[in-house]
mmCIF file of C-alpha atoms in Angstrom:
data_model
loop_
_atom_site.group_PDB
_atom_site.id
_atom_site.type_symbol
_atom_site.label_atom_id
_atom_site.label_comp_id
_atom_site.label_asym_id
_atom_site.label_seq_id
_atom_site.Cartn_x
_atom_site.Cartn_y
_atom_site.Cartn_z
ATOM 1 C CA MET A 6 95.401 114.280 83.735
ATOM 2 C CA GLU A 7 99.157 114.078 84.346
ATOM 3 C CA HIS A 8 98.644 114.509 88.113
ATOM 4 C CA THR A 9 96.056 111.702 88.042
ATOM 5 C CA GLY A 10 98.580 109.407 86.358
ATOM 6 C CA ILE A 11 101.267 110.262 88.891
ATOM 7 C CA ARG A 12 98.879 109.598 91.780
ATOM 8 C CA ALA A 13 97.926 106.254 90.254
ATOM 9 C CA ARG A 14 101.589 105.241 89.899
ATOM 10 C CA VAL A 15 102.374 106.299 93.459
ATOM 11 C CA ARG A 16 99.385 104.369 94.752
ATOM 12 C CA ALA A 17 100.416 101.279 92.781
ATOM 13 C CA GLU A 18 103.966 101.504 94.113
ATOM 14 C CA LEU A 19 102.833 101.892 97.721
ATOM 15 C CA THR A 20 100.335 99.070 97.328
ATOM 16 C CA GLY A 21 103.166 96.875 96.081
ATOM 17 C CA GLU A 22 105.361 97.866 99.025
ATOM 18 C CA ILE A 23 102.589 97.068 101.491
ATOM 19 C CA LYS A 24 102.021 93.651 99.952
ATOM 20 C CA ALA A 25 105.777 92.942 99.910
ATOM 21 C CA ALA A 26 105.987 93.787 103.621
ATOM 22 C CA ALA A 27 102.965 91.590 104.284
ATOM 23 C CA ARG A 28 104.640 88.676 102.469
ATOM 24 C CA ARG A 29 107.730 89.106 104.642
ATOM 25 C CA GLN A 30 105.477 88.981 107.679
ATOM 26 C CA LEU A 31 103.792 85.855 106.306
ATOM 27 C CA ALA A 32 107.184 84.174 106.159
ATOM 28 C CA THR A 33 107.923 84.861 109.829
ATOM 29 C CA GLU A 34 104.519 85.140 111.528
ATOM 30 C CA GLY A 35 102.174 83.164 109.310
ATOM 31 C CA ALA A 36 98.809 84.526 108.220
ATOM 32 C CA ASN A 37 98.244 86.427 111.462
ATOM 33 C CA LEU A 38 98.999 89.736 109.753
ATOM 34 C CA SER A 39 99.304 92.963 111.702
ATOM 35 C CA LEU A 40 98.590 96.075 109.649
ATOM 36 C CA ARG A 41 100.113 98.214 112.385
ATOM 37 C CA ALA A 42 103.362 96.242 112.234
ATOM 38 C CA ILE A 43 103.426 96.580 108.449
ATOM 39 C CA ALA A 44 102.860 100.318 108.737
ATOM 40 C CA ARG A 45 105.736 100.608 111.238
ATOM 41 C CA GLU A 46 108.077 98.680 108.929
ATOM 42 C CA LEU A 47 107.250 101.011 106.046
ATOM 43 C CA GLY A 48 107.421 104.156 108.152
ATOM 44 C CA MET A 49 103.761 104.923 107.519
ATOM 45 C CA ALA A 50 101.033 106.019 109.861
ATOM 46 C CA SER A 51 98.458 103.270 110.381
ATOM 47 C CA SER A 52 95.764 105.633 109.179
ATOM 48 C CA ALA A 53 97.623 106.035 105.875
ATOM 49 C CA LEU A 54 97.878 102.281 105.346
ATOM 50 C CA TYR A 55 94.152 101.880 105.911
ATOM 51 C CA ARG A 56 93.560 104.052 102.854
ATOM 52 C CA TYR A 57 95.031 101.184 100.800
ATOM 53 C CA PHE A 58 93.579 98.218 102.652
ATOM 54 C CA ALA A 59 90.554 98.684 104.867
ATOM 55 C CA ASN A 60 91.408 95.774 107.168
ATOM 56 C CA ARG A 61 93.433 92.596 107.514
ATOM 57 C CA ASP A 62 91.005 90.572 105.401
ATOM 58 C CA ASP A 63 91.306 92.986 102.480
ATOM 59 C CA LEU A 64 95.074 92.613 102.555
ATOM 60 C CA LEU A 65 94.840 88.831 102.917
ATOM 61 C CA THR A 66 92.536 88.688 99.913
ATOM 62 C CA ALA A 67 95.018 90.675 97.822
ATOM 63 C CA LEU A 68 97.834 88.316 98.854
ATOM 64 C CA ILE A 69 95.703 85.244 98.155
ATOM 65 C CA ILE A 70 94.766 86.480 94.696
ATOM 66 C CA ASP A 71 98.418 87.239 93.921
ATOM 67 C CA ALA A 72 99.467 83.786 95.130
ATOM 68 C CA TYR A 73 96.825 81.960 93.108
ATOM 69 C CA ASP A 74 97.748 84.045 90.071
ATOM 70 C CA GLY A 75 101.422 83.182 90.579
ATOM 71 C CA LEU A 76 100.626 79.487 90.819
ATOM 72 C CA GLY A 77 98.315 79.683 87.822
ATOM 73 C CA GLU A 78 100.859 81.561 85.727
ATOM 74 C CA ALA A 79 103.490 78.935 86.528
ATOM 75 C CA ALA A 80 101.130 76.201 85.296
ATOM 76 C CA GLU A 81 100.063 78.074 82.166
ATOM 77 C CA THR A 82 103.614 78.988 81.202
ATOM 78 C CA ALA A 83 104.915 75.442 81.680
ATOM 79 C CA ASP A 84 102.157 73.982 79.520
ATOM 80 C CA ALA A 85 102.479 76.641 76.816
ATOM 81 C CA ARG A 86 106.240 76.054 76.548
ATOM 82 C CA TYR A 87 105.881 72.294 76.149
ATOM 83 C CA ARG A 88 106.057 71.923 72.389
ATOM 84 C CA ARG A 89 105.086 68.276 71.981
ATOM 85 C CA ARG A 90 101.394 68.936 72.425
ATOM 86 C CA GLY A 91 100.442 65.315 71.845
ATOM 87 C CA ASP A 92 102.689 64.134 74.700
ATOM 88 C CA HIS A 93 100.055 64.492 77.385
ATOM 89 C CA VAL A 94 102.083 62.745 80.077
ATOM 90 C CA GLY A 95 104.982 65.089 79.341
ATOM 91 C CA ARG A 96 102.722 68.121 79.582
ATOM 92 C CA TRP A 97 101.248 66.884 82.867
ATOM 93 C CA LEU A 98 104.727 66.307 84.265
ATOM 94 C CA ALA A 99 105.941 69.746 83.107
ATOM 95 C CA VAL A 100 103.016 71.479 84.811
ATOM 96 C CA ALA A 101 103.368 69.399 87.982
ATOM 97 C CA ARG A 102 107.053 70.300 88.196
ATOM 98 C CA ALA A 103 106.247 73.973 87.669
ATOM 99 C CA LEU A 104 103.681 73.957 90.486
ATOM 100 C CA ARG A 105 106.170 72.282 92.809
ATOM 101 C CA GLY A 106 108.888 74.731 91.794
ATOM 102 C CA TRP A 107 106.650 77.705 92.514
ATOM 103 C CA ALA A 108 105.701 76.296 95.916
ATOM 104 C CA LEU A 109 109.301 75.614 96.928
ATOM 105 C CA ALA A 110 110.263 79.157 95.908
ATOM 106 C CA ALA A 111 107.322 80.760 97.755
ATOM 107 C CA PRO A 112 106.484 78.416 100.658
ATOM 108 C CA SER A 113 104.665 80.961 102.812
ATOM 109 C CA GLU A 114 102.459 82.017 99.897
ATOM 110 C CA TYR A 115 101.717 78.380 99.053
ATOM 111 C CA ALA A 116 100.842 77.778 102.701
ATOM 112 C CA LEU A 117 98.511 80.785 102.622
ATOM 113 C CA ILE A 118 96.399 79.351 99.807
ATOM 114 C CA LEU A 119 96.809 75.596 100.294
ATOM 115 C CA GLY A 120 97.721 75.222 103.942
ATOM 116 C CA SER A 121 95.532 75.523 107.021
ATOM 117 C CA PRO A 122 92.590 77.950 106.738
ATOM 118 C CA VAL A 123 93.151 81.358 108.301
ATOM 119 C CA PRO A 124 91.005 81.611 111.454
ATOM 120 C CA GLY A 125 88.177 84.099 111.045
ATOM 121 C CA TYR A 126 88.815 84.678 107.342
ATOM 122 C CA ARG A 127 86.280 83.849 104.650
ATOM 123 C CA ALA A 128 87.532 84.179 101.082
ATOM 124 C CA PRO A 129 85.354 86.321 98.796
ATOM 125 C CA THR A 130 84.316 85.265 95.302
ATOM 126 C CA ASP A 131 87.139 87.448 93.924
ATOM 127 C CA THR A 132 89.506 84.560 94.636
ATOM 128 C CA THR A 133 87.581 81.980 92.591
ATOM 129 C CA GLY A 134 88.949 82.914 89.162
ATOM 130 C CA PRO A 135 92.609 83.006 90.214
ATOM 131 C CA ALA A 136 92.190 79.759 92.179
ATOM 132 C CA SER A 137 90.848 78.034 89.049
ATOM 133 C CA ARG A 138 93.815 78.826 86.797
ATOM 134 C CA ALA A 139 96.124 75.936 87.705
ATOM 135 C CA PRO A 140 93.469 73.186 87.860
ATOM 136 C CA LEU A 141 92.025 74.343 84.531
ATOM 137 C CA VAL A 142 95.453 73.842 82.940
ATOM 138 C CA LEU A 143 95.524 70.279 84.289
ATOM 139 C CA ALA A 144 91.970 69.646 83.135
ATOM 140 C CA GLY A 145 92.828 71.060 79.717
ATOM 141 C CA ILE A 146 95.647 68.525 79.299
ATOM 142 C CA VAL A 147 93.252 65.694 80.119
ATOM 143 C CA ALA A 148 90.588 67.115 77.790
ATOM 144 C CA ASP A 149 93.128 67.309 74.951
ATOM 145 C CA ALA A 150 94.078 63.676 75.568
ATOM 146 C CA ALA A 151 90.420 62.618 75.545
ATOM 147 C CA ALA A 152 89.782 64.503 72.299
ATOM 148 C CA ALA A 153 92.839 62.827 70.704
ATOM 149 C CA GLY A 154 91.723 59.351 71.776
ATOM 150 C CA ALA A 155 94.850 59.111 73.943
ATOM 151 C CA LEU A 156 93.151 58.297 77.222
ATOM 152 C CA ASP A 157 93.261 54.719 78.467
ATOM 153 C CA GLU A 158 90.436 53.015 80.287
ATOM 154 C CA VAL A 159 91.334 52.779 83.952
ATOM 155 C CA PRO A 160 89.613 50.411 86.388
ATOM 156 C CA ALA A 161 87.825 52.479 89.013
ATOM 157 C CA PRO A 162 84.881 52.142 91.364
ATOM 158 C CA PRO A 163 81.582 53.237 89.785
ATOM 159 C CA LEU A 164 80.435 56.740 90.584
ATOM 160 C CA PRO A 165 77.216 57.019 92.586
ATOM 161 C CA ALA A 166 74.463 58.492 90.408
ATOM 162 C CA LYS A 167 74.132 61.748 92.356
ATOM 163 C CA LEU A 168 77.884 62.310 92.380
ATOM 164 C CA ARG A 169 78.051 61.604 88.640
ATOM 165 C CA ALA A 170 75.369 64.249 88.068
ATOM 166 C CA GLU A 171 77.232 66.741 90.245
ATOM 167 C CA LEU A 172 80.515 66.211 88.424
ATOM 168 C CA THR A 173 78.763 66.468 85.053
ATOM 169 C CA ALA A 174 77.386 69.831 86.149
ATOM 170 C CA VAL A 175 80.857 70.949 87.280
ATOM 171 C CA ALA A 176 82.329 70.037 83.880
ATOM 172 C CA GLY A 177 79.669 72.167 82.213
ATOM 173 C CA GLN A 178 80.191 75.107 84.545
ATOM 174 C CA VAL A 179 83.942 75.282 83.913
ATOM 175 C CA ASN A 180 83.589 74.388 80.225
ATOM 176 C CA VAL A 181 85.773 71.290 80.435
ATOM 177 C CA PRO A 182 84.599 68.584 77.989
ATOM 178 C CA LEU A 183 85.186 65.559 80.213
ATOM 179 C CA ASP A 184 82.725 62.912 81.229
ATOM 180 C CA ALA A 185 82.161 62.419 84.939
ATOM 181 C CA PRO A 186 84.422 59.353 85.502
ATOM 182 C CA VAL A 187 87.385 61.001 83.752
ATOM 183 C CA LEU A 188 86.807 64.273 85.607
ATOM 184 C CA ALA A 189 86.682 62.321 88.869
ATOM 185 C CA ARG A 190 90.071 60.732 88.133
ATOM 186 C CA MET A 191 91.523 64.113 87.152
ATOM 187 C CA MET A 192 90.303 65.617 90.415
ATOM 188 C CA LEU A 193 91.803 62.723 92.371
ATOM 189 C CA ALA A 194 95.137 63.327 90.658
ATOM 190 C CA TRP A 195 94.868 67.081 91.248
ATOM 191 C CA THR A 196 94.269 66.412 94.953
ATOM 192 C CA GLU A 197 97.240 64.040 95.068
ATOM 193 C CA LEU A 198 99.437 66.595 93.286
ATOM 194 C CA TYR A 199 98.826 69.304 95.868
ATOM 195 C CA GLY A 200 99.142 66.709 98.607
ATOM 196 C CA ALA A 201 102.535 65.598 97.295
ATOM 197 C CA ILE A 202 103.754 69.191 97.203
ATOM 198 C CA SER A 203 102.413 69.888 100.702
ATOM 199 C CA PHE A 204 104.011 66.732 102.114
ATOM 200 C CA GLU A 205 107.404 67.870 100.886
ATOM 201 C CA LEU A 206 106.976 71.517 101.741
ATOM 202 C CA PHE A 207 105.729 70.959 105.284
ATOM 203 C CA GLY A 208 108.434 68.460 106.232
ATOM 204 C CA GLN A 209 106.511 65.185 106.048
ATOM 205 C CA LEU A 210 109.247 63.622 103.883
ATOM 206 C CA ASP A 211 112.104 64.625 106.174
ATOM 207 C CA ASN A 212 114.251 61.603 107.152
ATOM 208 C CA LEU A 213 112.148 59.507 104.793
ATOM 209 C CA VAL A 214 112.918 60.365 101.155
ATOM 210 C CA GLY A 215 116.115 62.110 100.161
ATOM 211 C CA ARG A 216 115.866 61.972 96.380
ATOM 212 C CA ARG A 217 113.026 64.465 96.219
ATOM 213 C CA ASP A 218 113.069 65.235 92.484
ATOM 214 C CA GLU A 219 112.896 61.559 91.509
ATOM 215 C CA TRP A 220 110.199 60.860 94.087
ATOM 216 C CA PHE A 221 108.080 63.767 92.902
ATOM 217 C CA ASP A 222 108.397 62.714 89.259
ATOM 218 C CA TYR A 223 107.390 59.167 90.197
ATOM 219 C CA GLN A 224 104.309 60.496 91.973
ATOM 220 C CA ALA A 225 103.373 62.787 89.085
ATOM 221 C CA ARG A 226 103.714 59.949 86.562
ATOM 222 C CA SER A 227 101.596 57.749 88.823
ATOM 223 C CA MET A 228 98.922 60.454 88.821
ATOM 224 C CA ALA A 229 99.025 60.551 85.010
ATOM 225 C CA ALA A 230 98.547 56.769 84.947
ATOM 226 C CA LEU A 231 95.627 57.074 87.373
ATOM 227 C CA ILE A 232 93.918 59.409 84.912
ATOM 228 C CA GLY A 233 94.743 57.206 81.917
ATOM 229 C CA LEU A 234 97.132 59.592 80.151
ATOM 230 C CA ARG A 235 99.582 58.014 77.699
#
């Protein structure tokens, strides 16, 4: 039993080292990972590395899950630490700032999950749960506001009937008690939030906006207003 525990710890440590080397490669080479190059960096035989990850896609999936979990944990922690639970705009802003902070600290990992798709890679269903963590925090803030009667009516185009039915089904699947128009506005704001982060991270604001913190806060508050949070 003791030997089994030691083997498990050694495997966990080596798995962590492989993923750390892969993240360094992400930062310099993008998502075009080379398992052979990673093995050389770690002083391992390629055949040994393949006992931990069968191929590039397996390693990419592990990195994607870790990145989504990191992003989700940042969102969950920021919301949990915000003590004024009835201040829904404040909670939204705290989570938005946390997501931006995580992305700026880990740009290559953010790019892996929310940048251009990796050619030839198809994400398995294993990534769905981790990918849902951050948006479920945002949806939870909006649901709390709706339950508290703290959600303003916001003028918006009417939803087509089939789209309304689809969004109603989505709300049921993820167990978020929002009606379709509110969910639609939340999803618009969620899209804008990631877009705002990506614009900054990928250089679209260079030579355009210098006061990045203030600009991001303005955008995040505008998203809250779009949803109807107050």
